[in-house]
Short mmCIF file of C-alpha atoms and ligand atoms in Angstrom, two decimals:
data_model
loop_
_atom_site.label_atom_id
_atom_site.label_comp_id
_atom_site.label_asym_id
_atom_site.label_seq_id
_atom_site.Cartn_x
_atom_site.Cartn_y
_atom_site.Cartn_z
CA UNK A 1 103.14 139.45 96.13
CA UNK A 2 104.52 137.74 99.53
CA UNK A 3 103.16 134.49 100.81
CA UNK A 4 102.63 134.90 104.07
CA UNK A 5 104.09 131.69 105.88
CA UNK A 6 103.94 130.24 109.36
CA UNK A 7 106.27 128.75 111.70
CA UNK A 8 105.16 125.05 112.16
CA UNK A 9 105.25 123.75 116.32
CA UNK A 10 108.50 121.71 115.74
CA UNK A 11 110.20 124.60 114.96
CA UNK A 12 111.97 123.32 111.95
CA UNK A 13 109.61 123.88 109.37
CA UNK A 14 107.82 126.89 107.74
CA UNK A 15 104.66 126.25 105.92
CA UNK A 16 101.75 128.66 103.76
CA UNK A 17 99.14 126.52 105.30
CA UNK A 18 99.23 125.59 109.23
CA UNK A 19 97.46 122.39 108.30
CA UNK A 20 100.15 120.90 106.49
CA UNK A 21 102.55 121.03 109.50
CA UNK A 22 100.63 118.06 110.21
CA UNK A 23 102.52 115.99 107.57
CA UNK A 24 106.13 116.43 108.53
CA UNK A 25 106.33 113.82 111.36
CA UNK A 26 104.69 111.28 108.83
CA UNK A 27 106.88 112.60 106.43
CA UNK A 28 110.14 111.65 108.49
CA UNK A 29 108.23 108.90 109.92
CA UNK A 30 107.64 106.82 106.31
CA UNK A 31 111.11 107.98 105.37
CA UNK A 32 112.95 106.09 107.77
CA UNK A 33 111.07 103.58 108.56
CA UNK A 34 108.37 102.46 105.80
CA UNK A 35 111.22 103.67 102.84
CA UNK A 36 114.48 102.03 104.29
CA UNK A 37 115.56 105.69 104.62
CA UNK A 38 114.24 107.44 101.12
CA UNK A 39 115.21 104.33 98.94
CA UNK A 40 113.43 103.94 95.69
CA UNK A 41 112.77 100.00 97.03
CA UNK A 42 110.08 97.61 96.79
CA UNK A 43 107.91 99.68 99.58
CA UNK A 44 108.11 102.42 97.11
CA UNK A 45 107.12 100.20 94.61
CA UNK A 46 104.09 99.03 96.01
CA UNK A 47 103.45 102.10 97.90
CA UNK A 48 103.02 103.60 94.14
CA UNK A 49 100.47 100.97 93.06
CA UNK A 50 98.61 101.05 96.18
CA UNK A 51 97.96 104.90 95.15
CA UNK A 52 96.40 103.89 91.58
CA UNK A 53 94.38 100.41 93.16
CA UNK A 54 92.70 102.79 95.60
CA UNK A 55 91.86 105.34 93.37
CA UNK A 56 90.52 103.83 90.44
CA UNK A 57 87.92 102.61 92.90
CA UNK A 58 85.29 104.94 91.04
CA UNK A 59 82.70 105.47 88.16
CA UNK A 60 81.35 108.45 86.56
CA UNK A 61 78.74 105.65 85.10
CA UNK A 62 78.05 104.32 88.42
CA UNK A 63 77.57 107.67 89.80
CA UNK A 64 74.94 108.42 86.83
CA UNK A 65 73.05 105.72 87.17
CA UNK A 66 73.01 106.53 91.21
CA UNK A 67 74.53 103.84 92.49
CA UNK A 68 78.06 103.23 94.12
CA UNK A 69 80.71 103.14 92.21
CA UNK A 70 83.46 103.21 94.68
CA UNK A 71 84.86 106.18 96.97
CA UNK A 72 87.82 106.88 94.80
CA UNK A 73 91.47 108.19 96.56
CA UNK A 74 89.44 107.27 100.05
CA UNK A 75 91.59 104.83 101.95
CA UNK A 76 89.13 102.12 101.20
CA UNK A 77 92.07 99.48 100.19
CA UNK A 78 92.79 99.97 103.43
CA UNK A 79 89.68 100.94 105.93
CA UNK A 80 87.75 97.76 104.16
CA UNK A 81 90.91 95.58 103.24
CA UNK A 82 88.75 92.37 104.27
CA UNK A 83 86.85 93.11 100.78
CA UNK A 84 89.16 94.73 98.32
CA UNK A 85 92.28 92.21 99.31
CA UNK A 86 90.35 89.94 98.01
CA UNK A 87 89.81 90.79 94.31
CA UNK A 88 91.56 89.35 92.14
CA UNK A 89 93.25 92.46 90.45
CA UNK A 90 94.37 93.43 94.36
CA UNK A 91 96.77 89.90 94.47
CA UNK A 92 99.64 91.26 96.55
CA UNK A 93 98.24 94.30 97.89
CA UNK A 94 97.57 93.30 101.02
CA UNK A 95 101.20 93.36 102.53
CA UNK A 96 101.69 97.30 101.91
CA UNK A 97 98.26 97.35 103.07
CA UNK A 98 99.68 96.08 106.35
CA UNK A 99 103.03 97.47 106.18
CA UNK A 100 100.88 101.24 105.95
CA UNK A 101 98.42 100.17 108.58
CA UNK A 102 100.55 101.11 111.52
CA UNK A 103 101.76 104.57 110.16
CA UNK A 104 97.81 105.59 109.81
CA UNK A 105 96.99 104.34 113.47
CA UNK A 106 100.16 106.21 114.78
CA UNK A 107 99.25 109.88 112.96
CA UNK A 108 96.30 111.55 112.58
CA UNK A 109 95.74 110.99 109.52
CA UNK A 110 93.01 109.40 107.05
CA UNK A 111 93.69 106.31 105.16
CA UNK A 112 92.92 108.04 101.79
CA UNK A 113 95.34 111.21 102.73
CA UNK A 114 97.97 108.76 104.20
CA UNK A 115 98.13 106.42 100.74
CA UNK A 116 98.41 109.12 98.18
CA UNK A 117 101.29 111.39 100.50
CA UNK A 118 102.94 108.29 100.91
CA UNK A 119 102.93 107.51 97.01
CA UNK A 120 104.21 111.26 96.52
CA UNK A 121 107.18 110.95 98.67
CA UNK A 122 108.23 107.33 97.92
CA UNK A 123 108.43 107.93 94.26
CA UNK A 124 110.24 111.08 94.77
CA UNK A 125 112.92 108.88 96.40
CA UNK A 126 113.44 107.50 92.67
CA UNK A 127 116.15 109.43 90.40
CA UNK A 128 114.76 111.11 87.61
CA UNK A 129 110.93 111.45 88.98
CA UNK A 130 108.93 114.78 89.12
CA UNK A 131 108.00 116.35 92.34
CA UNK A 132 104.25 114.98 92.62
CA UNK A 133 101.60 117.23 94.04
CA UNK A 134 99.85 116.43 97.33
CA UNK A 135 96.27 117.92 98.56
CA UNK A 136 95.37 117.00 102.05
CA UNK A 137 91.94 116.52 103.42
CA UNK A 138 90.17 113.22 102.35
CA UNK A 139 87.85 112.32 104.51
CA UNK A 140 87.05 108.59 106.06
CA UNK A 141 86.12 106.59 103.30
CA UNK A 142 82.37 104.78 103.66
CA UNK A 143 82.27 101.64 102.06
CA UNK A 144 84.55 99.44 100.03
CA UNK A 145 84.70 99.51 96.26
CA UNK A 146 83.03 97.46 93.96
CA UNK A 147 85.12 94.96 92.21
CA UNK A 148 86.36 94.95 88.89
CA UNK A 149 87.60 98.90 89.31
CA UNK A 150 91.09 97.97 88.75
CA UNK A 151 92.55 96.56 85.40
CA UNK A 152 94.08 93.44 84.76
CA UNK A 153 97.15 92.80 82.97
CA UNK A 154 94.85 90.20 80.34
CA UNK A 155 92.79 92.86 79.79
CA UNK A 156 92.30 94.52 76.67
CA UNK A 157 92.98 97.78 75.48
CA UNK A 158 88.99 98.36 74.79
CA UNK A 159 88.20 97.67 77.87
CA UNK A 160 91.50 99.43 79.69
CA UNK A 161 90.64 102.31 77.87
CA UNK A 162 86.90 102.13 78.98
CA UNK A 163 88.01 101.71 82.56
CA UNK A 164 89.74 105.20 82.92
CA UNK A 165 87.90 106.97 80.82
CA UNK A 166 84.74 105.77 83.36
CA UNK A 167 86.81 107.46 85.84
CA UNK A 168 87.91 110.34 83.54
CA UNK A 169 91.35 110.00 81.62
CA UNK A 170 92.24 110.14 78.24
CA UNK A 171 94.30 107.52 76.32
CA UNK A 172 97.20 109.96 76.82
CA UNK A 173 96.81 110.07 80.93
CA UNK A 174 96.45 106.63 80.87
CA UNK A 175 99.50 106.08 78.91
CA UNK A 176 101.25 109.16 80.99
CA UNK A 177 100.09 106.90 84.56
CA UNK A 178 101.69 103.55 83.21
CA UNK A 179 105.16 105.97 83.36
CA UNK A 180 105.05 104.16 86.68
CA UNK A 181 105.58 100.92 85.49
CA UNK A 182 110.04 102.06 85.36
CA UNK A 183 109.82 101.52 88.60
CA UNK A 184 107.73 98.31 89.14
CA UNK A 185 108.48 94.96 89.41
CA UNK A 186 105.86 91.68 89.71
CA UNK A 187 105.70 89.21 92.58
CA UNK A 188 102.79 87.51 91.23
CA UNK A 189 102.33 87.26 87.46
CA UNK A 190 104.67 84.47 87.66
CA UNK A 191 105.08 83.85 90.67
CA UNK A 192 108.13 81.50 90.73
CA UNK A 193 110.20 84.62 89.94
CA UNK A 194 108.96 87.43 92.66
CA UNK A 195 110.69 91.01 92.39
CA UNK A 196 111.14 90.46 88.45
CA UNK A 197 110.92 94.42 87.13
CA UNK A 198 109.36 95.24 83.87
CA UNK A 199 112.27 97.80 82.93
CA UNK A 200 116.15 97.16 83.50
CA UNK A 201 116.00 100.08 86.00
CA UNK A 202 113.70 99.63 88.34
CA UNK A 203 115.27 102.10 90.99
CA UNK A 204 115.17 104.86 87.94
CA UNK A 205 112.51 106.70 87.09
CA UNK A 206 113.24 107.26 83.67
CA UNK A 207 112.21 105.99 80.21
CA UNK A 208 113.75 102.77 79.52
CA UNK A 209 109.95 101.06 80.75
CA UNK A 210 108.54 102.93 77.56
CA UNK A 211 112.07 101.53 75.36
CA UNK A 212 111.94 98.27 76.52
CA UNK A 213 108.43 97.70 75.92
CA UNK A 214 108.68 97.92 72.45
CA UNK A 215 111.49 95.72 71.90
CA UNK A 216 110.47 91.89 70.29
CA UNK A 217 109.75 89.54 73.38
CA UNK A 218 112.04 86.72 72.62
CA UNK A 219 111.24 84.78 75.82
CA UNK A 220 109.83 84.40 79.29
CA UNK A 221 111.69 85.12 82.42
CA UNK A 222 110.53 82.15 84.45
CA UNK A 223 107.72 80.28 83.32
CA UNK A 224 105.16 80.61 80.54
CA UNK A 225 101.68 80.06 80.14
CA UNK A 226 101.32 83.03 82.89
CA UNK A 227 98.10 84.69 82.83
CA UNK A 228 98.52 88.56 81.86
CA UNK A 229 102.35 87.92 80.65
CA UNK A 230 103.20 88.31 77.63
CA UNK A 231 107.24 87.52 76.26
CA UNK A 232 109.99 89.68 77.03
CA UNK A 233 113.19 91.10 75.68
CA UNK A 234 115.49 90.57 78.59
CA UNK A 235 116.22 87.70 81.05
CA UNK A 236 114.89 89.11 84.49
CA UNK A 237 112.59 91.37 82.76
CA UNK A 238 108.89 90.39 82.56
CA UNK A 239 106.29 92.21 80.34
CA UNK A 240 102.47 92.62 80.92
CA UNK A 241 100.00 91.48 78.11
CA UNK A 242 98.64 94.91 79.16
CA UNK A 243 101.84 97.16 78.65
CA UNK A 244 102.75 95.09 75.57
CA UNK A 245 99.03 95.96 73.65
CA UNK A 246 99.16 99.42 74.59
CA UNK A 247 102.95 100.05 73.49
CA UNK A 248 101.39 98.48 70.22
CA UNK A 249 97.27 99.17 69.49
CA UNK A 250 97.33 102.17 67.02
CA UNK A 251 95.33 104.94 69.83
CA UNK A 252 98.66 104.44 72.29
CA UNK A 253 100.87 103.60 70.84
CA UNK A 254 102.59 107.00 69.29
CA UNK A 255 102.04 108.07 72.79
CA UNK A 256 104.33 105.54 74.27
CA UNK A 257 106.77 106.26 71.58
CA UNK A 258 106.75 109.90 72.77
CA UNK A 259 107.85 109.00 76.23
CA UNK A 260 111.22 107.69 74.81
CA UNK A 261 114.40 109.33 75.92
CA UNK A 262 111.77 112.28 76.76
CA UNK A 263 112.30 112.38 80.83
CA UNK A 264 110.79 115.82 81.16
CA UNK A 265 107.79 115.19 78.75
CA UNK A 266 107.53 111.93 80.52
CA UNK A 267 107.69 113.79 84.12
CA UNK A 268 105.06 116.72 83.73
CA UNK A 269 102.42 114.30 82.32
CA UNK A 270 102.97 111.56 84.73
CA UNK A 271 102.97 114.68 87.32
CA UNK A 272 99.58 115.82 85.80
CA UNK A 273 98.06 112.54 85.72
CA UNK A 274 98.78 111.86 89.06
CA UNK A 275 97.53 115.22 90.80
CA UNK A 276 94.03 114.01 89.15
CA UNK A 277 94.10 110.23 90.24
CA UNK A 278 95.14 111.26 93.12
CA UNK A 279 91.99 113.39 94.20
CA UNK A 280 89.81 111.52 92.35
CA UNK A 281 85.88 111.54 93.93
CA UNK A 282 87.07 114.70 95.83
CA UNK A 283 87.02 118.43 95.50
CA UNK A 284 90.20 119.89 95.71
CA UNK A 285 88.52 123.22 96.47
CA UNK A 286 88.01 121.45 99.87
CA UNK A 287 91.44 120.25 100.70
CA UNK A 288 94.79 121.88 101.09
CA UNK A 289 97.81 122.06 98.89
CA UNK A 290 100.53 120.53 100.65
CA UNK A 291 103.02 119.81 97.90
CA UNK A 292 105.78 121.96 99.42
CA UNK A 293 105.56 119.17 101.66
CA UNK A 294 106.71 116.50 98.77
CA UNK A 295 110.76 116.24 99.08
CA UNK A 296 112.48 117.91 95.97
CA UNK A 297 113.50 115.32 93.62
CA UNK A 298 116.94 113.73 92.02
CA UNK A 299 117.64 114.17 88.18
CA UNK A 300 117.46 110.84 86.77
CA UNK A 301 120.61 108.76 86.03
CA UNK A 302 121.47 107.10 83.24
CA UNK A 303 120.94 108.03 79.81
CA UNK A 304 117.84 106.82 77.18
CA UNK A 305 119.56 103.25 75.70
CA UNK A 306 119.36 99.68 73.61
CA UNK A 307 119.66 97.00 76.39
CA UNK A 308 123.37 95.28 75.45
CA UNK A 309 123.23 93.38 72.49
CA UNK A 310 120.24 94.55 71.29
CA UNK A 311 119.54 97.03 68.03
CA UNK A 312 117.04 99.23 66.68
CA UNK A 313 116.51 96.07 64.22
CA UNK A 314 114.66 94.68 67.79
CA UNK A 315 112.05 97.31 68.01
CA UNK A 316 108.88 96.50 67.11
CA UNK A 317 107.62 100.01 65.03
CA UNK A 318 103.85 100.44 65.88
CA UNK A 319 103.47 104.16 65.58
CA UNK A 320 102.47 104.60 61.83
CA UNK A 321 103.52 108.51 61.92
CA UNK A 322 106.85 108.94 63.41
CA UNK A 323 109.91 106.70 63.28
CA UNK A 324 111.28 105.16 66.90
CA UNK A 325 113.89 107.78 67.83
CA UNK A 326 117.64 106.39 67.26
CA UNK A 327 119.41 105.25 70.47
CA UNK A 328 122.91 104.15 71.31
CA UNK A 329 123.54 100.76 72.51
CA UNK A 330 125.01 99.71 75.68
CA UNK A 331 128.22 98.06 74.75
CA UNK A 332 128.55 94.62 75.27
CA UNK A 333 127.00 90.80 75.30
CA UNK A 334 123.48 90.70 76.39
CA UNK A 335 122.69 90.71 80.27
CA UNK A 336 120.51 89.79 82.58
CA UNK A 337 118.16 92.47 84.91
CA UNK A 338 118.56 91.73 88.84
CA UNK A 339 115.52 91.59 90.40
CA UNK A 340 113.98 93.77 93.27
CA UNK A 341 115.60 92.16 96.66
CA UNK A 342 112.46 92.40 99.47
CA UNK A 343 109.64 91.24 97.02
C1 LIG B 1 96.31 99.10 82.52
C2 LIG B 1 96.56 99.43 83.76
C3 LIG B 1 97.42 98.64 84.68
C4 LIG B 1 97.58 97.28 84.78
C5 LIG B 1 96.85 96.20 84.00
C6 LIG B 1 98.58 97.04 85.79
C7 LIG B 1 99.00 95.80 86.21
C8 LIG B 1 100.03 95.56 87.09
C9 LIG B 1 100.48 94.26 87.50
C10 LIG B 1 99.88 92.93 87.06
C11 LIG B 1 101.52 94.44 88.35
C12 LIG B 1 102.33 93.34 89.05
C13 LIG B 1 101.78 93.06 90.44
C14 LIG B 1 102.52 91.89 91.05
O1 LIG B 1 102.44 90.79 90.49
O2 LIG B 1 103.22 92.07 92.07
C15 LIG B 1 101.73 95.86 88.49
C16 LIG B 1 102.69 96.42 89.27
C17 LIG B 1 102.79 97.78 89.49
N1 LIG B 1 101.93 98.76 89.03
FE1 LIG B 1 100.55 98.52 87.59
N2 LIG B 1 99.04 98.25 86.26
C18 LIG B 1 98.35 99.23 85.63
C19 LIG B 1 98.46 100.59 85.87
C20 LIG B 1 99.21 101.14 86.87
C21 LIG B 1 99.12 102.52 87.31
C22 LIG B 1 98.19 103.55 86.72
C23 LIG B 1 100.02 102.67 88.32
C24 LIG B 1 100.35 103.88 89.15
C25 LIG B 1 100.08 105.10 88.83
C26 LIG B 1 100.69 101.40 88.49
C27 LIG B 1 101.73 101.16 89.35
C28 LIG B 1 102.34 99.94 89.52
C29 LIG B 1 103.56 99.76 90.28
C30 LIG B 1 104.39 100.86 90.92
C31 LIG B 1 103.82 98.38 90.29
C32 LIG B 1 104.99 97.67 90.94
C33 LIG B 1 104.70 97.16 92.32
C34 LIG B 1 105.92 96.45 92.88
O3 LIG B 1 107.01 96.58 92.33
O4 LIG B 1 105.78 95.77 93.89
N3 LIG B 1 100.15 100.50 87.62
N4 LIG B 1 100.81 96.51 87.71
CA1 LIG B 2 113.16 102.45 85.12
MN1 LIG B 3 106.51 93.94 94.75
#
């Protein structure tokens, strides 16, 4: 069959859906201007985790027992930012908050619609990530979320795992969503080292995150005594208590194993886990598919590796089933991870 598709006004563009014309000036707009021109940079970074914080806003238990459990992908990070700013698992948020602000008042567009589309084309800025879906059509979100929606790194994995699945993911999504962490850094788990990345390739969207996680943490990056930090492999790298537990508790932690040197495993269930978050507390049968919209992606660079100086004698085995997969080495003394310049 042919799909029909239309012309869009600026004459550039061709669409199936005349409503998704709508997105292209954003599109070039948060390209240039929010992205550094389509850099996989901090902006990216946060833009990604301001997707997840406003999404997770939401409770399948609240919304049994009739009461409010949060809006879910509404824009309510943003619409009630003088409330959710404030809780303590939002500790940062607040400057993409601001740096978004202007790009919703300047399109018409909703706060929920503009977060996730910006999420969707930031991380395809990043080498080696899929091409995330985007629906269009959240309406105005109504009132803030509760706290205590969004995990914290010293949480754990009972009560991570109790979180999502109150908002409807499995282990494996969950697992599948912390994919995001390769290109993620922390400003404020210790916060006398800002921009430190939890991966050695923090621009890369591949699976050194799910490698490196599993190595022995041998020290801290900056400080200890951090709340939510747990030791790392790596000076410059920091690890979350959170990631660390997962990587090892026995109902993850053959999933994380899976990720390794798997990019396109890695990349259709972080894809699939995302088009779900993404819309969560919405219909999708009332919104649009826009994801021609979503720039085609880069293949990742790099290949699946041991940091230098390290050896499969570092990882920590926690899957009981299946042996860590063998890796080469990166030649060479041990070095130290840069971290994320604009943090
Ligand atoms: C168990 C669940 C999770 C916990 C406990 C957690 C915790 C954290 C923490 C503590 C930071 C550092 C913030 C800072 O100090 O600047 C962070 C960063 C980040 N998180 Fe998560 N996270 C979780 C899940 C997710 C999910 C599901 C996503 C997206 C789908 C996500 C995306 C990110 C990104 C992209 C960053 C980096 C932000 C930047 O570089 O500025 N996280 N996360
Ligand atoms: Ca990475
Ligand atoms: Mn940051």
């Amino acid at each position: 069959a042919v799909t029909r598709r239309v012309a869009c006004p600026d004459g550039k563009n061709t669409v199936t859906n005349a409503a998704c014309c709508a997105l292209f000036p954003i599109l070039d707009d948060i390209q240039e201007n929010l992205f550094d021109n389509a850099e996989c940079g901090e902006e990216v970074h946060e833009s990604l985790r301001l997707t997840f914080h406003d999404a997770i806003g939401f409770s399948f238990a609240a919304n049994r027992a009739k009461t409010f459990g949060g809006g879910g992908a509404d824009g309510s990070i943003i619409t009630f930012s003088d409330i959710e700013t404030n809780f303590h698992a939002n500790n940062g948020i607040d400057e993409i908050v601001e740096e978004q602000r202007p790009f919703i008042t300047k399109h018409n567009i909703t706060a929920g619609d503009f977060i996730q589309f910006a999420g969707a084309v930031g991380v395809s800025n990043c080498p080696g990530a899929p091409q995330l879906d985007f629906f269009f059509g959240r309406p105005a979100a109504v009132a803030p979320a509760p706290d205590k929606t969004v995990p914290e790194p010293f949480d754990d994995v009972d009560s991570i795992l109790s979180r999502f699945a109150d908002t409807g993911f499995s282990p494996a999504e969950v697992v599948a969503l912390l994919s995001s962490h390769t290109v993620a850094a922390a400003d404020h788990v210790d916060p006398s080292i800002p921009g430190t990345p939890f991966d050695s390739t923090p621009f890369v969207f591949d699976t050194q995150f799910f490698i490196e996680t599993q190595l022995r943490g041998t020290l801290f990056p900056g400080t200890g005594g951090n709340q939510g930090e747990v030791e790392s492999p790596l000076r410059g790298e920091i690890r979350l208590q959170s990631d660390s537990e997962l990587a090892r508790d026995s109902r993850t932690a053959c999933l994380w194993q899976g990720f390794v040197n798997e990019q396109a495993k890695m990349q259709s269930a972080f894809k699939a886990a995302m088009a779900k978050m993404a819309v969560l507390g919405h219909n999708v049968d009332d919104m649009v598919d826009c994801s021609e919209v979503i720039p085609s992606t880069k293949p990742v660079t790099g290949t699946a590796h041991l940091p230098a100086g390290l050896t499969h004698n570092d990882i920590e085995q926690a899957c009981a089933t299946t042996p860590f997969p063998a890796l080469p080495a990166d030649p060479g003394p041990v070095t130290t991870v840069a971290p994320v310049p604009g943090s």
